[in-house]
CSV table of C-alpha atoms in Angstrom, one decimal:
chain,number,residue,atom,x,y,z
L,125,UNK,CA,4.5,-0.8,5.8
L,126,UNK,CA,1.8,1.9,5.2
L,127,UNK,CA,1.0,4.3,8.2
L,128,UNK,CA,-1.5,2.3,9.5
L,129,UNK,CA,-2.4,0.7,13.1
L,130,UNK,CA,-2.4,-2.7,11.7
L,131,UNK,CA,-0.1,-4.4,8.9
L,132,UNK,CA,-3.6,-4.6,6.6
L,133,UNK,CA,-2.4,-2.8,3.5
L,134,UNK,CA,-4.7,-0.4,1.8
L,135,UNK,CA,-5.6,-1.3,-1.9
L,136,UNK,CA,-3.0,0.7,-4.3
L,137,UNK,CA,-4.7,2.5,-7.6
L,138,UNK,CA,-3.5,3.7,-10.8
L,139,UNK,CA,-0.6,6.7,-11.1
L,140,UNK,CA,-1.4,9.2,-12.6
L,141,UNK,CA,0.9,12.0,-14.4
L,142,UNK,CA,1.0,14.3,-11.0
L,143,UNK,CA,2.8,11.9,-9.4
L,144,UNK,CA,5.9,12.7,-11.6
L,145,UNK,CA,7.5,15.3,-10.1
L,146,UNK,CA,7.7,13.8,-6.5
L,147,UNK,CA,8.9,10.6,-7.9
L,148,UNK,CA,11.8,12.0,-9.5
L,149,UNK,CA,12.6,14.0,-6.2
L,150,UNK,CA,13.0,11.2,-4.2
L,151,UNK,CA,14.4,8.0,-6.5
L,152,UNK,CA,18.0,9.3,-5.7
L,153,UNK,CA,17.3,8.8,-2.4
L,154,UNK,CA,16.3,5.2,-2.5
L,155,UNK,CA,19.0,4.7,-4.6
L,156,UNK,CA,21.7,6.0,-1.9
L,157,UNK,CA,20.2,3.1,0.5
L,158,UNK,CA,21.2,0.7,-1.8
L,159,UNK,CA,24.9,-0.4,-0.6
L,160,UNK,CA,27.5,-2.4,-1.9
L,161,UNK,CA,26.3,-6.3,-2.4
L,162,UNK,CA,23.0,-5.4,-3.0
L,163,UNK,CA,20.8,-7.0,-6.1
L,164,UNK,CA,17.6,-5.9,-7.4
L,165,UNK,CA,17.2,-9.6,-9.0
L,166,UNK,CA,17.7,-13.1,-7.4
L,167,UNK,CA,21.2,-14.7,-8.7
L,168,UNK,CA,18.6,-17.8,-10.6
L,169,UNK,CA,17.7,-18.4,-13.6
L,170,UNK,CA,13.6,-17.1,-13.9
L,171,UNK,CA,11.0,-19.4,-14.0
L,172,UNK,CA,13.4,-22.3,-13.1
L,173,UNK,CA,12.7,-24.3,-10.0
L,174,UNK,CA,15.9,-22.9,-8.2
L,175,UNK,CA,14.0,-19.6,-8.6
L,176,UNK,CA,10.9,-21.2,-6.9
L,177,UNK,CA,13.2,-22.4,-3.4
L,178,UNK,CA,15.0,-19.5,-3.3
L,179,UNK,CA,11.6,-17.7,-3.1
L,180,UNK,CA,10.6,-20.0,-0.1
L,181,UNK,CA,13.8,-19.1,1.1
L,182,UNK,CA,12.9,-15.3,1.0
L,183,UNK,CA,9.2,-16.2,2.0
L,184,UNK,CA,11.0,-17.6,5.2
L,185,UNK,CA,13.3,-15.2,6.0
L,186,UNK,CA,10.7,-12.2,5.5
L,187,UNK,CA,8.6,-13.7,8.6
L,188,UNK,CA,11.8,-13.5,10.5
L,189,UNK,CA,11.4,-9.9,10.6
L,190,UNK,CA,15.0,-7.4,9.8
L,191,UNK,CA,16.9,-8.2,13.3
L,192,UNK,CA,20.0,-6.2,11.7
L,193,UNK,CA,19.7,-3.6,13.7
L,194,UNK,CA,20.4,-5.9,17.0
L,195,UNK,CA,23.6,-7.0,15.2
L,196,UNK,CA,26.5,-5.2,15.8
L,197,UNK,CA,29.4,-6.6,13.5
L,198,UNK,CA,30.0,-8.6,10.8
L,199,UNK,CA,31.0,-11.6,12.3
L,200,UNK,CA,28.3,-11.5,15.0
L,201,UNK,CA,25.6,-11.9,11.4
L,202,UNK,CA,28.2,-14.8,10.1
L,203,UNK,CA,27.3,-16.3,13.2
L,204,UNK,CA,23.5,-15.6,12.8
L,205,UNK,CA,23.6,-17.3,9.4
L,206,UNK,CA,25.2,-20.6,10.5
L,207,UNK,CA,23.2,-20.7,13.5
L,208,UNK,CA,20.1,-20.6,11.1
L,209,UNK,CA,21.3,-22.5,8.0
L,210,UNK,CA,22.6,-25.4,10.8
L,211,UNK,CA,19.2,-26.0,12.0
L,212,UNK,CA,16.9,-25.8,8.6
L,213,UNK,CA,19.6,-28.3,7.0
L,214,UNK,CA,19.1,-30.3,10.5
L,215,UNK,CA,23.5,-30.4,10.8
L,216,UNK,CA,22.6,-29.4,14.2
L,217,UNK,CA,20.3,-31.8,16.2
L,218,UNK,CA,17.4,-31.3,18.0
L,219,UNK,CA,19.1,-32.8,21.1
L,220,UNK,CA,22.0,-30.0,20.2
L,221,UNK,CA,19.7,-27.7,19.7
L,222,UNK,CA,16.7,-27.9,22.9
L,223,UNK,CA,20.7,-28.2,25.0
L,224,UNK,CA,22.4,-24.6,23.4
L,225,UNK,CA,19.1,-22.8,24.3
L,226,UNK,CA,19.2,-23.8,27.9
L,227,UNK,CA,22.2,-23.6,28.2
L,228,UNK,CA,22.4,-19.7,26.8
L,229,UNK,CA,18.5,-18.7,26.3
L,230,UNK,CA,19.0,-16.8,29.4
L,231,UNK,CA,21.9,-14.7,28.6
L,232,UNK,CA,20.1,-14.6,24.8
L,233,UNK,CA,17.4,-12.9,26.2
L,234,UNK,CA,19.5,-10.1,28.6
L,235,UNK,CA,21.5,-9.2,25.0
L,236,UNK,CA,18.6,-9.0,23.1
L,237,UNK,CA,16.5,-6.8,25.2
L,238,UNK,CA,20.0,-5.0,26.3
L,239,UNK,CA,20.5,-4.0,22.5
L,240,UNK,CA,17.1,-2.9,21.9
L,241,UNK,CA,16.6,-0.8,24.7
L,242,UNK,CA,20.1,0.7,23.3
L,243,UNK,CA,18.7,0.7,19.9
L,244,UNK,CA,15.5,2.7,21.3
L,245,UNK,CA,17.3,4.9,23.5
L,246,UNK,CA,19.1,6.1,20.1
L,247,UNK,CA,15.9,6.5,18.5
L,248,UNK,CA,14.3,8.5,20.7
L,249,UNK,CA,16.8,10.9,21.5
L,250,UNK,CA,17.7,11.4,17.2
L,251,UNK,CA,14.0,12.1,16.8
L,252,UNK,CA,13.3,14.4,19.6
L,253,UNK,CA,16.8,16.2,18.0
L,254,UNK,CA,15.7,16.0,14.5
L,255,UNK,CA,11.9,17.4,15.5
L,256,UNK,CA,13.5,20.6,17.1
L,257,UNK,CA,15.2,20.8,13.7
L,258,UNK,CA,13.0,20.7,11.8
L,259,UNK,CA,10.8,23.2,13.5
L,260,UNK,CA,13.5,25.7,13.3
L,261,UNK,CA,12.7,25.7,9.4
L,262,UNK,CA,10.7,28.9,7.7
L,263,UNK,CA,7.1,28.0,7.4
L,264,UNK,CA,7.2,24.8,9.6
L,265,UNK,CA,3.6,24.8,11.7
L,266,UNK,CA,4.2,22.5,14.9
L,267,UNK,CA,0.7,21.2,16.4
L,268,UNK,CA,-0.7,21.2,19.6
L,269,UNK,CA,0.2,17.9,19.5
L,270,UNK,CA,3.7,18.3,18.7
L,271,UNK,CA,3.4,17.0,14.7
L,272,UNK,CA,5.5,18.8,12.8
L,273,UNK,CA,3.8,20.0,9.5
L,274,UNK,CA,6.1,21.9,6.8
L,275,UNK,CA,4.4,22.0,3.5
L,276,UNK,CA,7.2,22.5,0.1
L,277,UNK,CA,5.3,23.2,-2.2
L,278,UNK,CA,1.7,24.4,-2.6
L,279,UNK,CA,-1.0,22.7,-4.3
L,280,UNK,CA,-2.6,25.1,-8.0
L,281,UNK,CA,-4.9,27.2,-6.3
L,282,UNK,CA,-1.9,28.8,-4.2
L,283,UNK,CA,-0.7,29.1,-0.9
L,284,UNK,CA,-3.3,27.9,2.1
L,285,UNK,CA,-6.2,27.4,-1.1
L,286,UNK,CA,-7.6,24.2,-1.8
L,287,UNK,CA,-9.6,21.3,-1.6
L,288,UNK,CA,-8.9,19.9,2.2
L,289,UNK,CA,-9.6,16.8,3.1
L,290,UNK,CA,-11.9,15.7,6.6
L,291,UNK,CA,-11.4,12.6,9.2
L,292,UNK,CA,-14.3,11.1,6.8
L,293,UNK,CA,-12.2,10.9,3.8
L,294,UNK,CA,-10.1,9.4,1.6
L,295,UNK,CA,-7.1,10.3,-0.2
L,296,UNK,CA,-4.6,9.0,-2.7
L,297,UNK,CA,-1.1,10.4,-1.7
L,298,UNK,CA,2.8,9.5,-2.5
L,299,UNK,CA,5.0,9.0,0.5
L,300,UNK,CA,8.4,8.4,1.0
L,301,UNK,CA,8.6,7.2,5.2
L,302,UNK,CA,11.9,7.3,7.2
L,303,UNK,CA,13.7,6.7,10.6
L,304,UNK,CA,15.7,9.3,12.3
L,305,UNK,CA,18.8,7.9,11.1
L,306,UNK,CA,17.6,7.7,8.1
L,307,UNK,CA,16.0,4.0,7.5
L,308,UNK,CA,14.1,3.6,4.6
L,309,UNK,CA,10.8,2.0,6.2
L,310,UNK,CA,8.7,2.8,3.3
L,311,UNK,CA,8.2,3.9,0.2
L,312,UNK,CA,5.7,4.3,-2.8
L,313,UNK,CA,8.1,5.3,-4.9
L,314,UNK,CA,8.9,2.0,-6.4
L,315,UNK,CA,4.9,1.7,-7.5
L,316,UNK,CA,1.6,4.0,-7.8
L,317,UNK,CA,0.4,5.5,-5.4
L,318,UNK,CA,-1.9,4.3,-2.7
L,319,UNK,CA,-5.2,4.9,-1.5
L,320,UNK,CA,-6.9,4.9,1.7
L,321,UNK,CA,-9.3,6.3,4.7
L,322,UNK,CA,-7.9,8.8,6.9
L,323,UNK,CA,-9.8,7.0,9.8
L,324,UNK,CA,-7.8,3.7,9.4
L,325,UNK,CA,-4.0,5.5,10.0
L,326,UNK,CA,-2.0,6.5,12.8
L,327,UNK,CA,-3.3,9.3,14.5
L,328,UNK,CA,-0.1,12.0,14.1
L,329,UNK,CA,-0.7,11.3,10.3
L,330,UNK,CA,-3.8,11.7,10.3
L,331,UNK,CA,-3.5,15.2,12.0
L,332,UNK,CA,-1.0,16.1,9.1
L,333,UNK,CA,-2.4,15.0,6.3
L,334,UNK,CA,-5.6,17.0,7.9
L,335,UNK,CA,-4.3,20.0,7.2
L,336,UNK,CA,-2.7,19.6,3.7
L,337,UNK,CA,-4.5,21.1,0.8
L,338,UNK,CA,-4.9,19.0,-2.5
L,339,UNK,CA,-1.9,18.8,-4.8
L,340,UNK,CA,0.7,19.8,-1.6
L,341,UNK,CA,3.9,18.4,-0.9
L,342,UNK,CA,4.8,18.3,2.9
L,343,UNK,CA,7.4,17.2,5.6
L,344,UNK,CA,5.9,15.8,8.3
L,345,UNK,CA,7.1,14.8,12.0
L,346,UNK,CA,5.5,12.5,14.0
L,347,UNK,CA,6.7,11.8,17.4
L,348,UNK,CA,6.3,8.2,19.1
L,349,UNK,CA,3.1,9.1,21.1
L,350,UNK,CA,1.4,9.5,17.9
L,351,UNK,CA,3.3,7.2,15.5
L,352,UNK,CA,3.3,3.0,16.9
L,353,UNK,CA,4.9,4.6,20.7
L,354,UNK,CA,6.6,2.6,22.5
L,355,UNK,CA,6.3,-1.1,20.8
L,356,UNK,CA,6.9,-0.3,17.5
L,357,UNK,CA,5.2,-2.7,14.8
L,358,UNK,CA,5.1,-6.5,15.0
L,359,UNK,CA,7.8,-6.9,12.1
L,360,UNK,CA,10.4,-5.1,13.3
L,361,UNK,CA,11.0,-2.2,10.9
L,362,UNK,CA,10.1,0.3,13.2
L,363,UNK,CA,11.5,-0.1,16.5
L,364,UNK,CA,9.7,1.2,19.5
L,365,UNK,CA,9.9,5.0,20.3
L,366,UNK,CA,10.8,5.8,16.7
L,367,UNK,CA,10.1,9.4,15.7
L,368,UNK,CA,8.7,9.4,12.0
L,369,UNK,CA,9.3,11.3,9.0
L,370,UNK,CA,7.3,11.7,5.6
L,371,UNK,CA,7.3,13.4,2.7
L,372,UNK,CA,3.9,13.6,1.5
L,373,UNK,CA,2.4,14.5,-1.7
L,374,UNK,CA,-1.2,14.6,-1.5
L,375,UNK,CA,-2.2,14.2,-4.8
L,376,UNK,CA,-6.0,14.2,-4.6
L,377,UNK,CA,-8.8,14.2,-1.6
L,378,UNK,CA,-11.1,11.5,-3.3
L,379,UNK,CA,-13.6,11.7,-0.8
L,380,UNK,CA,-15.4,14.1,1.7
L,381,UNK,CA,-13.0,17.0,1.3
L,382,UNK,CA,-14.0,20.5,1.7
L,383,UNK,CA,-12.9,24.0,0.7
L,384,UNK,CA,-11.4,24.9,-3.0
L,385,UNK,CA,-12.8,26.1,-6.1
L,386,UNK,CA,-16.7,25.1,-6.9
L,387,UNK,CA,-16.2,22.2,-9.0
L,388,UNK,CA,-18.3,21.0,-11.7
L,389,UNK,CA,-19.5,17.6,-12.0
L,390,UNK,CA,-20.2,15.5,-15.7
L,391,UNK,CA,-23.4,14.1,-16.0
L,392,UNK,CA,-21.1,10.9,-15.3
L,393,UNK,CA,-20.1,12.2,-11.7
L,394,UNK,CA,-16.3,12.8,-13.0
L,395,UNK,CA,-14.8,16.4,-12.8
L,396,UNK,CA,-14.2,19.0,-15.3
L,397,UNK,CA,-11.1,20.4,-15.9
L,398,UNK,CA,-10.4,23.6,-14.2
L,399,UNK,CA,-8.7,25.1,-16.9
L,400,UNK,CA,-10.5,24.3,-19.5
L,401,UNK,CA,-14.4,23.8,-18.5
L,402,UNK,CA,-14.0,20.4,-19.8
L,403,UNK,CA,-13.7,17.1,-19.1
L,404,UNK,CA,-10.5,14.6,-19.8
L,405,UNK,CA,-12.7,12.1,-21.2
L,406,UNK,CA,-16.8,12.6,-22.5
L,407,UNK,CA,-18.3,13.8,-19.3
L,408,UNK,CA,-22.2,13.4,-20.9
L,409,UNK,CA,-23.1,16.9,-20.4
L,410,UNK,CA,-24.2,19.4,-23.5
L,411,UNK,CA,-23.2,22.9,-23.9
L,412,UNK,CA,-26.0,25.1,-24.9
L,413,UNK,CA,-25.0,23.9,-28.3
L,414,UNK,CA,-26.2,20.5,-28.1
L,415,UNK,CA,-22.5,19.2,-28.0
L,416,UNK,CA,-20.5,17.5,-24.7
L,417,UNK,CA,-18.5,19.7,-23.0
């Protein structure tokens, strides 16, 4: 789920040795989501064809969408589960089946939408509680828009200095993305890092990431008006009226960014290394020695 109006996922490109430090920050937290019964590997043999069905079974239940949070106890999922595995094994009949949903479709639809308006309610009023938080935090700048910005740690030119990046551009960032209540929605902190144009994302990120400098790590709010507002997104993860929260390292502005230090350019278009005048690799251009810099 990147922060983006549509479920198109932006192309993800190679890490690089910045991304290190924010990475280490946040694994334990990915880790504490991770309760008891939970496995990182499917319980088949690989490359067996029990390994290929039980990926069609995880193809099918991914288009489901997560409909945990509708579920209140454990029995109420048991039921779920039978309910589900009786039809795809065909125990219960279609006869049984078209009959049940008359019968209760009806009082299925009042608990559904019952729950989730509950489910939003809760939302909504944990994010507007977590947003006043978070504003009451040293250095937090709250837009006119009512995005929440707090940046952690500055980028190597210092405090406010920097390469910025414009509505035009692109950047490549880590993220780590999560619910009021803490909800893992999503991460790049399993993978690289991801790429993409600041024109294609939710506008309350956009406005964030807008006034990051290169090499910053931020906390940013995003309340519903600016995140996916009242509907949420099509799969489910984030409910409608869900206040968002990022951590954010912007690791470079790749594109159309102004601001910073001149920087040089290699005959090859690559930078030069601040530090060092040089490039990381041959950069074609000659010192007044005749020799690449």
């Amino acid at each position: 789920m990147r922060p983006s109006p549509s479920t198109v996922l932006p192309m993800a490109v190679d890490d690089d040795s910045s991304s290190t430090t924010f990475q280490n920050k946040e694994e334990s937290k990915t880790e504490q989501k991770q309760g008891d019964g939970v496995i990182d590997e499917p319980p088949v043999d690989p490359g067996t064809h029990e390994e290929l069905m039980y990926a069609l079974g995880v193809n099918l239940a991914r288009q489901l969408g997560d409909f945990r949070p509708l579920v209140e106890t454990g029995d109420e999922l048991a039921k779920i589960a039978q309910g589900l595995l009786d039809t795809v094994v065909g125990r219960l009949s279609e006869e049984g089946q078209s009959q049940l949903l008359s019968k209760r479709g009806a009082d299925l639809n009042e608990l559904v939408q019952t729950r989730a308006s509950a489910i939003k309610a809760r939302l909504e009023e944990a994010g507007r509680d977590m947003l006043e938080n978070m504003k009451q935090s040293p250095g937090v700048e709250v837009l006119d828009s009512g995005v929440v910005l707090h940046v952690l740690e500055h980028g190597p030119e210092g405090p406010g200095k920097g390469i910025r990046p414009t509505r035009s551009s692109t950047v490549k960032i880590h993220y780590h993305g999560t619910l009021a209540d803490g909800t893992i929605f999503d991460t790049t902190l399993s993978g690289d890092p991801v790429s993409f144009p600041l024109a294609g994302v939710i506008p309350g990120w956009r406005e964030g990431v807008l006034k990051m400098h290169e090499g910053e790590t931020a906390m940013l709010g995003i309340p519903p008006n600016l995140a996916y507002g009242d509907q949420g997104t099509p799969d489910g993860r984030i409910p409608g009226g869900s206040t968002l929260f990022f951590k954010i390292q912007l690791l470079e502005v790749m594109t159309a960014g102004i601001g910073g230090s001149p920087t040089l350019l290699g005959a090859d278009g690559k930078k030069l290394d601040s530090k060092t005048g040089t490039a990381s690799q041959s950069s074609g251009l000659l010192g007044a020695d005749g020799k690449p810099l």
